[in-house]
PDB file of C-alpha atoms in Angstrom:
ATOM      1  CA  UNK A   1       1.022  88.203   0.868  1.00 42.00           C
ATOM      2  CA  UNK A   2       0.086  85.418  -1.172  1.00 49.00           C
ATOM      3  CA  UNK A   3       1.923  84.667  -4.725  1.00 64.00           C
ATOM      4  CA  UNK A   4      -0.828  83.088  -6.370  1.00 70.00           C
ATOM      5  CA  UNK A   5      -4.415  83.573  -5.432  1.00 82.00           C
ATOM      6  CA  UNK A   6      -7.349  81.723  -7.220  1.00 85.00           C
ATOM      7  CA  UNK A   7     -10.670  82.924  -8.229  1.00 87.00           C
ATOM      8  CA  UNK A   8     -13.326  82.406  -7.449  1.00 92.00           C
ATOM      9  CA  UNK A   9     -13.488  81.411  -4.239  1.00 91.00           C
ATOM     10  CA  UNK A  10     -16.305  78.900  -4.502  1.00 94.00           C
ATOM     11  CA  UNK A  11     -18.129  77.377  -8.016  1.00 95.00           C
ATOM     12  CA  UNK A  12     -21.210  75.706  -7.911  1.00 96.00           C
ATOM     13  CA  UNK A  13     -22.297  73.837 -10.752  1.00 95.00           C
ATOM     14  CA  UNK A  14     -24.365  70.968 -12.395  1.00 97.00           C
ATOM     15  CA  UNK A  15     -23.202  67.746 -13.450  1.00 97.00           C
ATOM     16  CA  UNK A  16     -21.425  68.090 -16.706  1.00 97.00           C
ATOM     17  CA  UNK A  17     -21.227  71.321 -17.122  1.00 97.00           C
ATOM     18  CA  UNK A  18     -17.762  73.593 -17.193  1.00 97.00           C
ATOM     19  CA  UNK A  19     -16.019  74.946 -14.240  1.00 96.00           C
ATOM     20  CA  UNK A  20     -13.629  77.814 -14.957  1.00 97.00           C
ATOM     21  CA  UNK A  21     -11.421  79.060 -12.582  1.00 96.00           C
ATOM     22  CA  UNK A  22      -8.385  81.369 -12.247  1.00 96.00           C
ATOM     23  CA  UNK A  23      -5.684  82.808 -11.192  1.00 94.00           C
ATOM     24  CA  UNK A  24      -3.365  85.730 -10.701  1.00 94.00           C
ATOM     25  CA  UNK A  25       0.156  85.842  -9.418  1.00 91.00           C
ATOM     26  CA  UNK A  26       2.913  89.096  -8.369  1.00 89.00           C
ATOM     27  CA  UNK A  27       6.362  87.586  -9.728  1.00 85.00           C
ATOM     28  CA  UNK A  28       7.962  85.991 -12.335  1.00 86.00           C
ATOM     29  CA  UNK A  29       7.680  82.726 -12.784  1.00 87.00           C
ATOM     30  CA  UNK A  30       9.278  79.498 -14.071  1.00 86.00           C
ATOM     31  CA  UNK A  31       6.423  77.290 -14.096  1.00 88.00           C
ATOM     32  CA  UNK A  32       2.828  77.124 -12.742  1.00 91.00           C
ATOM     33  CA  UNK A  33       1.106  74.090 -10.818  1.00 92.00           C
ATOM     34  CA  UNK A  34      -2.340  73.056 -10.650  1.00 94.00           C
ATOM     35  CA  UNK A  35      -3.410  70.765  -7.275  1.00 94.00           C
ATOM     36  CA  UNK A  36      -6.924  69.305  -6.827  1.00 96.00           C
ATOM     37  CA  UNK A  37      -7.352  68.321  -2.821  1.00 93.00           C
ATOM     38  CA  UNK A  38     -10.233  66.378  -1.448  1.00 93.00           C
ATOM     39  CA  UNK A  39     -11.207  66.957   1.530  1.00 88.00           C
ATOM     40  CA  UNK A  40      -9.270  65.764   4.331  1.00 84.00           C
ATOM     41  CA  UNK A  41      -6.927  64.379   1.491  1.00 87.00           C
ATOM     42  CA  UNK A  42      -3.337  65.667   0.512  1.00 87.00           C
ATOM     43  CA  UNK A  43      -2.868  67.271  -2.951  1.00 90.00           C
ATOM     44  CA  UNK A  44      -2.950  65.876  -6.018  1.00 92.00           C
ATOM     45  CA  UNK A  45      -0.758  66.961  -8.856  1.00 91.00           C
ATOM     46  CA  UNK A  46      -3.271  67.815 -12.022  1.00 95.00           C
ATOM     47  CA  UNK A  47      -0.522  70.012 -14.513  1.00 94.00           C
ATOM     48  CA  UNK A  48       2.329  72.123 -14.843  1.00 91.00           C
ATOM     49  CA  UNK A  49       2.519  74.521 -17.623  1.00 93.00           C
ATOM     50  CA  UNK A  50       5.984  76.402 -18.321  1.00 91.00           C
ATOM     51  CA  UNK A  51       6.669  79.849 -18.361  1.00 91.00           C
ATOM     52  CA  UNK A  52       7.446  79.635 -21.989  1.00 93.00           C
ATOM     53  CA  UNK A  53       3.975  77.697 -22.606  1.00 96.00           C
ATOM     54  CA  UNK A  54       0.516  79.511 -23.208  1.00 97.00           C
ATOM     55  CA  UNK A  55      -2.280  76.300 -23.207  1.00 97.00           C
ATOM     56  CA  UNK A  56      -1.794  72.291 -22.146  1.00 97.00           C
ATOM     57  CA  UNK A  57      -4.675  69.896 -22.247  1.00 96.00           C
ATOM     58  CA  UNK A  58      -4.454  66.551 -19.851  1.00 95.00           C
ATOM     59  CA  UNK A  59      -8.051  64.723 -20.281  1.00 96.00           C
ATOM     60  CA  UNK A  60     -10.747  66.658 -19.223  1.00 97.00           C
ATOM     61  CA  UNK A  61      -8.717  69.792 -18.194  1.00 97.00           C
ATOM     62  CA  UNK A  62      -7.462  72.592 -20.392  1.00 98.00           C
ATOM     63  CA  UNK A  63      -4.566  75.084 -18.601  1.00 98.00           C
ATOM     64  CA  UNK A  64      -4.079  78.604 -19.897  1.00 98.00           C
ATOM     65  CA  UNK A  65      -0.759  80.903 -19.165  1.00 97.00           C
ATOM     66  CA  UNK A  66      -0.593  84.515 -19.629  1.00 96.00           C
ATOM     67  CA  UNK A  67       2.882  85.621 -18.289  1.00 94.00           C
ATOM     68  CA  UNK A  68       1.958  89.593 -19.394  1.00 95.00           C
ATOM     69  CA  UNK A  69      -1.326  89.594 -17.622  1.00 95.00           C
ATOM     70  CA  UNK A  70       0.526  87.292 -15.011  1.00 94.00           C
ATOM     71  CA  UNK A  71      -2.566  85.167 -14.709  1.00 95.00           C
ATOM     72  CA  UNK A  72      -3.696  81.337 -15.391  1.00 96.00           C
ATOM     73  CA  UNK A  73      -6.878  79.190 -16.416  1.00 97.00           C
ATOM     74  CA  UNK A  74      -7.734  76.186 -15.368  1.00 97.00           C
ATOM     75  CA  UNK A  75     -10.734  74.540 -17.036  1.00 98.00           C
ATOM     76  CA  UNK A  76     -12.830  71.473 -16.346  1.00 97.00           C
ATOM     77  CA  UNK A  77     -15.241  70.341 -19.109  1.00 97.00           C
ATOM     78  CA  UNK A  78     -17.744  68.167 -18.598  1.00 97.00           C
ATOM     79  CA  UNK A  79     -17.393  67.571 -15.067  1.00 97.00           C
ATOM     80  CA  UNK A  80     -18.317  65.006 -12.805  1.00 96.00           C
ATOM     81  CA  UNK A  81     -19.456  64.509  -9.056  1.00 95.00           C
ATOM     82  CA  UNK A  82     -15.722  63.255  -8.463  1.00 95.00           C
ATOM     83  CA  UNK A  83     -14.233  67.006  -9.682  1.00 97.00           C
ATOM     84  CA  UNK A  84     -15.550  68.254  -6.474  1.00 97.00           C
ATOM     85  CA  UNK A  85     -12.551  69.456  -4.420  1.00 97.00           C
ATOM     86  CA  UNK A  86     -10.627  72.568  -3.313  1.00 94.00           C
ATOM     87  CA  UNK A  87      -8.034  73.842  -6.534  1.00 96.00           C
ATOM     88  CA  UNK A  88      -4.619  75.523  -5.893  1.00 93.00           C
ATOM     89  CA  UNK A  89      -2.663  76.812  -7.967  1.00 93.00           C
ATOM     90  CA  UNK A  90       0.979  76.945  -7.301  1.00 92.00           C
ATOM     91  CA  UNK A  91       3.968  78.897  -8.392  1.00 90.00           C
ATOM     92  CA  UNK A  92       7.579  78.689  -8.025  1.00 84.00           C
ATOM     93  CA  UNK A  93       8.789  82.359  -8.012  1.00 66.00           C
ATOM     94  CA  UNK A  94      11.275  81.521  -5.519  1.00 60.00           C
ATOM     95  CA  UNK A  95      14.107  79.408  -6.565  1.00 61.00           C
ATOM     96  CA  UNK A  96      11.962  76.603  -8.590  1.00 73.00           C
ATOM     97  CA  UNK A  97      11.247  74.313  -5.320  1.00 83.00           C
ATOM     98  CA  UNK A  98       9.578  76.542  -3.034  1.00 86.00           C
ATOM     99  CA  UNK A  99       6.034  76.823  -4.464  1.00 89.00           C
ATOM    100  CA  UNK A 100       3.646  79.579  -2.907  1.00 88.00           C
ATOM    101  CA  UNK A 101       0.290  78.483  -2.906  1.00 89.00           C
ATOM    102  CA  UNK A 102      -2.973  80.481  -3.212  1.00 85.00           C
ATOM    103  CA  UNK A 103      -6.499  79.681  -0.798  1.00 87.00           C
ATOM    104  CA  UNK A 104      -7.861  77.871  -3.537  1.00 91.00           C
ATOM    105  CA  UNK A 105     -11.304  77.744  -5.229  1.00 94.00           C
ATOM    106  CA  UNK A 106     -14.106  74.867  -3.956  1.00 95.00           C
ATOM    107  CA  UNK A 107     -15.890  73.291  -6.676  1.00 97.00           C
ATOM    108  CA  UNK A 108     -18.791  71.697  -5.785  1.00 96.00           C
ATOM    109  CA  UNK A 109     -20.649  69.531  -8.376  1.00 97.00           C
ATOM    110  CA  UNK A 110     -24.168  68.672  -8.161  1.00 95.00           C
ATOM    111  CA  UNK A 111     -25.615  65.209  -9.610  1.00 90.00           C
TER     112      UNK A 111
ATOM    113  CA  UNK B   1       1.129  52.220  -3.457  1.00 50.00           C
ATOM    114  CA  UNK B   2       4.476  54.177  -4.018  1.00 71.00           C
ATOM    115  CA  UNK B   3       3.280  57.601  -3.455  1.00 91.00           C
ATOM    116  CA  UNK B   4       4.412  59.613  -0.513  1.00 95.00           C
ATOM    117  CA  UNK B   5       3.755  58.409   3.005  1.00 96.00           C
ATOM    118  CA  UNK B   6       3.217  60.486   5.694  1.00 97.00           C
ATOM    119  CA  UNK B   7       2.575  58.755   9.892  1.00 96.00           C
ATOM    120  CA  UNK B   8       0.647  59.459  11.791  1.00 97.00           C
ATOM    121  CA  UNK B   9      -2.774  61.039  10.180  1.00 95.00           C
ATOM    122  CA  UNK B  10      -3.619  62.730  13.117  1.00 97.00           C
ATOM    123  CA  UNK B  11      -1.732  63.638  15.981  1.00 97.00           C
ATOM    124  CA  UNK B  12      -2.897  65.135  19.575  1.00 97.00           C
ATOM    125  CA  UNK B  13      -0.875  66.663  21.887  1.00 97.00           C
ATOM    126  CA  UNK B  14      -1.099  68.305  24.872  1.00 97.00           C
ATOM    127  CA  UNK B  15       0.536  72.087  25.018  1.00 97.00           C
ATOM    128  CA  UNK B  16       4.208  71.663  25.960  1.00 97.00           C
ATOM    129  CA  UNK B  17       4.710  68.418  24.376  1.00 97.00           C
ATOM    130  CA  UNK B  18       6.656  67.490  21.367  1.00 98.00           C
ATOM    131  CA  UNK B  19       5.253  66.229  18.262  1.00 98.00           C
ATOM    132  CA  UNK B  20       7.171  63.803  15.719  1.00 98.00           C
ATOM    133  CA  UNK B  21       6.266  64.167  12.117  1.00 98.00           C
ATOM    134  CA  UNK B  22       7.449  61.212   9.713  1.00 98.00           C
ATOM    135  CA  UNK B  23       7.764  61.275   5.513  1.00 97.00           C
ATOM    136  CA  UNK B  24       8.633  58.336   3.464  1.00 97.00           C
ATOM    137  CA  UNK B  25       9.218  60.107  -0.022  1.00 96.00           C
ATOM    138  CA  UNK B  26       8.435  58.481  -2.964  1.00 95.00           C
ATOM    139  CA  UNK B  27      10.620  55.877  -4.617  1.00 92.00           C
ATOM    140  CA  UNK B  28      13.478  57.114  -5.939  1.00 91.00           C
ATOM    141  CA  UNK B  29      12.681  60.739  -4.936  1.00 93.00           C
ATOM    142  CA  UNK B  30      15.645  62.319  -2.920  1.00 93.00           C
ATOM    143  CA  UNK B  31      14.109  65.467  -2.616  1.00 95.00           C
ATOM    144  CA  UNK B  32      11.955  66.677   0.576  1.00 96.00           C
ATOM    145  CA  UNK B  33       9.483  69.694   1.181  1.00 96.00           C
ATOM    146  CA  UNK B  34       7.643  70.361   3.969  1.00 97.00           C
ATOM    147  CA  UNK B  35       4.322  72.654   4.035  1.00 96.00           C
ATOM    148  CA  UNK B  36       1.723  73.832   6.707  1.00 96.00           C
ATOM    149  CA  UNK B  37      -1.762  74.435   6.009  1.00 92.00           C
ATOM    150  CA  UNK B  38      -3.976  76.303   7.969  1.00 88.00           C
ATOM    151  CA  UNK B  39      -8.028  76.149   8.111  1.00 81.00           C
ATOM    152  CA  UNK B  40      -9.152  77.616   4.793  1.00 78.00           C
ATOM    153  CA  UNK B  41      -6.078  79.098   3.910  1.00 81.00           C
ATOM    154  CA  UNK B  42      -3.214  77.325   0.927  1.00 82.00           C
ATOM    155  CA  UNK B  43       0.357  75.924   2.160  1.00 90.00           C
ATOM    156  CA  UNK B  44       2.388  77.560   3.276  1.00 93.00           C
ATOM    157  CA  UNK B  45       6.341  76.494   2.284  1.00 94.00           C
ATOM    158  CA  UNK B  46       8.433  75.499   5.498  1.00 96.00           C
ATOM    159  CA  UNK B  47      11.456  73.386   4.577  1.00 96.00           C
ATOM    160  CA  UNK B  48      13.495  71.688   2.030  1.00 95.00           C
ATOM    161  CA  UNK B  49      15.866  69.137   2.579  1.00 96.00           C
ATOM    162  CA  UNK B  50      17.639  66.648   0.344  1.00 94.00           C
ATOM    163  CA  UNK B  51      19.743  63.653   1.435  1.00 86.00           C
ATOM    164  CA  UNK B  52      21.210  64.245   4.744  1.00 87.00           C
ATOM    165  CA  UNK B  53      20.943  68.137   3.629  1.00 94.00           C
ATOM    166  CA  UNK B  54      18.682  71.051   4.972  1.00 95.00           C
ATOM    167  CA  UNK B  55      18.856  73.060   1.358  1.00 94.00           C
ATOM    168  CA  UNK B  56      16.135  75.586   2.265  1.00 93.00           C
ATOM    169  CA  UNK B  57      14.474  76.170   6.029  1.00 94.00           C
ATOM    170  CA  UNK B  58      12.733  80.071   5.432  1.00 92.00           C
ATOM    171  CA  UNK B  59       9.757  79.753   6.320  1.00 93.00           C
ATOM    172  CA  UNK B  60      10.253  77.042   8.961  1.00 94.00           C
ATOM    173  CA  UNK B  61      10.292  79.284  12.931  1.00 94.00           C
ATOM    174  CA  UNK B  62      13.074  79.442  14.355  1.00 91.00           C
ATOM    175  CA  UNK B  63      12.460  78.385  17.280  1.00 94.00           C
ATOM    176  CA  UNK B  64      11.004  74.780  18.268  1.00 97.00           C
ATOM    177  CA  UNK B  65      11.009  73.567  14.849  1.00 97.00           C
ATOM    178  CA  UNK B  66      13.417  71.179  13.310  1.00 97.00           C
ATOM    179  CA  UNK B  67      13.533  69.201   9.765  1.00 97.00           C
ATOM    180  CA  UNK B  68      16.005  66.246   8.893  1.00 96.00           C
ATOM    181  CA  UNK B  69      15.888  64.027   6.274  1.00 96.00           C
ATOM    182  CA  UNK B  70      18.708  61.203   7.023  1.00 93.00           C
ATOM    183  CA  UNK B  71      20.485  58.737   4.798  1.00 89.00           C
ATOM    184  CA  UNK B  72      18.315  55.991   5.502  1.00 89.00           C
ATOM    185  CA  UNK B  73      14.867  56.072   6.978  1.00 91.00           C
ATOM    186  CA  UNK B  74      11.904  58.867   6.608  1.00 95.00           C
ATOM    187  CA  UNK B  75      12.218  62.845   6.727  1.00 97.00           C
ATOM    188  CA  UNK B  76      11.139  63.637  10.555  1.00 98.00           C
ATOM    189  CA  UNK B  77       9.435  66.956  11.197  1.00 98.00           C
ATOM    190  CA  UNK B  78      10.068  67.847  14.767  1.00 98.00           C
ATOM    191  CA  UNK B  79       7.960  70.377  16.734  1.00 98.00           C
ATOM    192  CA  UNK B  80       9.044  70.775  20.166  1.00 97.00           C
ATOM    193  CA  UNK B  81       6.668  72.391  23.040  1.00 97.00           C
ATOM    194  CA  UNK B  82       3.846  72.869  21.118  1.00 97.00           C
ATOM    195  CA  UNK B  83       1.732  75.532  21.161  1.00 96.00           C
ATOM    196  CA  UNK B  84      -1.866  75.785  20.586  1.00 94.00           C
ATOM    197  CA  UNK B  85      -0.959  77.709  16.914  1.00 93.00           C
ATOM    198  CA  UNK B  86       0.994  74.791  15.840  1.00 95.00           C
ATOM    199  CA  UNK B  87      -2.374  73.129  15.445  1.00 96.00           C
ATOM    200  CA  UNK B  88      -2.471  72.786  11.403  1.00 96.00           C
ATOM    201  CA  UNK B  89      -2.232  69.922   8.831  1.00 95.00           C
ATOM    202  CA  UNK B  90       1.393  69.297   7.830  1.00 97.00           C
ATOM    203  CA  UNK B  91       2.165  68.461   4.242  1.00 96.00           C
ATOM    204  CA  UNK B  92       5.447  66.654   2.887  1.00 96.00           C
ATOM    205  CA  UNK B  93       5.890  66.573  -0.636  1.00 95.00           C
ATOM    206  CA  UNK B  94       8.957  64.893  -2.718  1.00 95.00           C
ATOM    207  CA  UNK B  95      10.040  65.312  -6.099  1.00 93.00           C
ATOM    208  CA  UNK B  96      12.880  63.502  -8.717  1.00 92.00           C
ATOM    209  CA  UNK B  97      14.445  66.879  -9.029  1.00 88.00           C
ATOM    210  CA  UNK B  98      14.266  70.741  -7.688  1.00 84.00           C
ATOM    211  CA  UNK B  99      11.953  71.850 -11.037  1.00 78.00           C
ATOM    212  CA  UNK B 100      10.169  68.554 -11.061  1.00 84.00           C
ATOM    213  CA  UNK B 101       6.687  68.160 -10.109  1.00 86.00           C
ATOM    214  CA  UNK B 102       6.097  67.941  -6.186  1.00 90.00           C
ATOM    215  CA  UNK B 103       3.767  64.829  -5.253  1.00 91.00           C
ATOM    216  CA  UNK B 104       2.730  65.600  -1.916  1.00 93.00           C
ATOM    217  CA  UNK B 105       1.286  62.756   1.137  1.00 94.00           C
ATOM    218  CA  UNK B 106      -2.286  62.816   2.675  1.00 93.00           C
ATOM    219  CA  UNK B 107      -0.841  64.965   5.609  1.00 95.00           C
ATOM    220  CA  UNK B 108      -0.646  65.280   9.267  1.00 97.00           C
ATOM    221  CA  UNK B 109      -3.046  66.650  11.124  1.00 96.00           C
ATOM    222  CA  UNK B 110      -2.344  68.131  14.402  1.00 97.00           C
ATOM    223  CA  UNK B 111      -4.147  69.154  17.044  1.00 96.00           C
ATOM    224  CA  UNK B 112      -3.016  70.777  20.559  1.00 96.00           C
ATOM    225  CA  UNK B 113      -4.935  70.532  23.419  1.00 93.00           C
TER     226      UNK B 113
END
């Protein structure tokens, strides 16, 4: 089974509104990745928040941890045509290198 | 453009041939993961190799399958008599370090006929 798996599976929204999405994981962790990937496109790396962190901003995005719920946020505010991609999350339960990815959520932003 | 570099894009093959996966790593970057991703689905871990060193190969089959990542040149990803399963896109990812951030390529995609 899965380590991390993100919800929802697909988000619709409008031009500058915010798209919330999340996810849940089984394990421990030592850190937790957020990818965006275009389509057709490898993944790009968006955060990493540590085990021992609870929130991290990076421009338009805002990350939440919860290690006792064993869950994480990732936010977009204000979001553009461009934010429309599949999101992973990512975590490294396994050793630190060997990151077990979730099936993602698709955002899809309409102008 | 020194992010990871992964040859060809796409790759066809007919079943019982061998495919040749290549990764250039990004510069500076001795460390090498490999990842398969199936339609709809997230990676899925394979291999990790560092310098001349397979450190982790669980989740790579054992059979037909083969990583190497030599002292000079790109990490190869070797798939020998294909099958039509093998169809996937292949990800390589490198990093500075084992906890460091993974920057991963555009992929391979391959497809068995």
């Amino acid at each position: 089974s899965q380590q991390g798996e993100e919800d929802p599976q697909a988000l619709s929204i409008q031009e500058g509104e915010n798209a919330t999405m999340n996810c849940s994981y089984k394990t421990s962790i030592n850190n937790l990745q957020w990818y965006r990937q275009n389509s057709g496109r490898g993944l790009v790396h968006l955060i990493l928040i540590r085990s021992n962190e609870r929130e991290k901003h990076s421009g338009r995005l805002r990350v939440t941890l919860d290690t006792s719920k064993k869950s994480s946020s990732l936010l977009i505010t204000a979001s553009r045509a461009a934010d429309t991609a599949s999101y992973f999350c990512a975590t490294d339960a396994f050793g630190g290198y060997k990151l077990s990815f979730g099936a993602g959520t698709t955002v899809t932003v309409r102008a | 453009n020194a992010g990871v570099m992964q040859n060809p894009r796409h790759l066809v093959r007919r079943r019982g041939q061998e495919a040749r996966l290549r990764c250039s790593p990004m510069k500076g970057h001795s460390h090498v993961y490999w990842y398969r991703q199936l339609p709809e689905e997230g990676l899925k871990f394979m291999v990790y190799l560092q310098k001349e060193n397979i450190i982790d190969e669980s989740g790579m089959p054992k059979e037909r399958f083969s990583a190497e990542f030599p002292k000079e040149g790109p990490s190869i990803l070797r798939i020998q008599q294909v099958v039509r399963g093998d169809s996937a896109a292949y990800f390589c990812a490198s990093s500075l370090g084992r906890d460091q951030p993974q920057h991963f390529g555009d992929g391979t995609r391959l497809s068995i006929l």
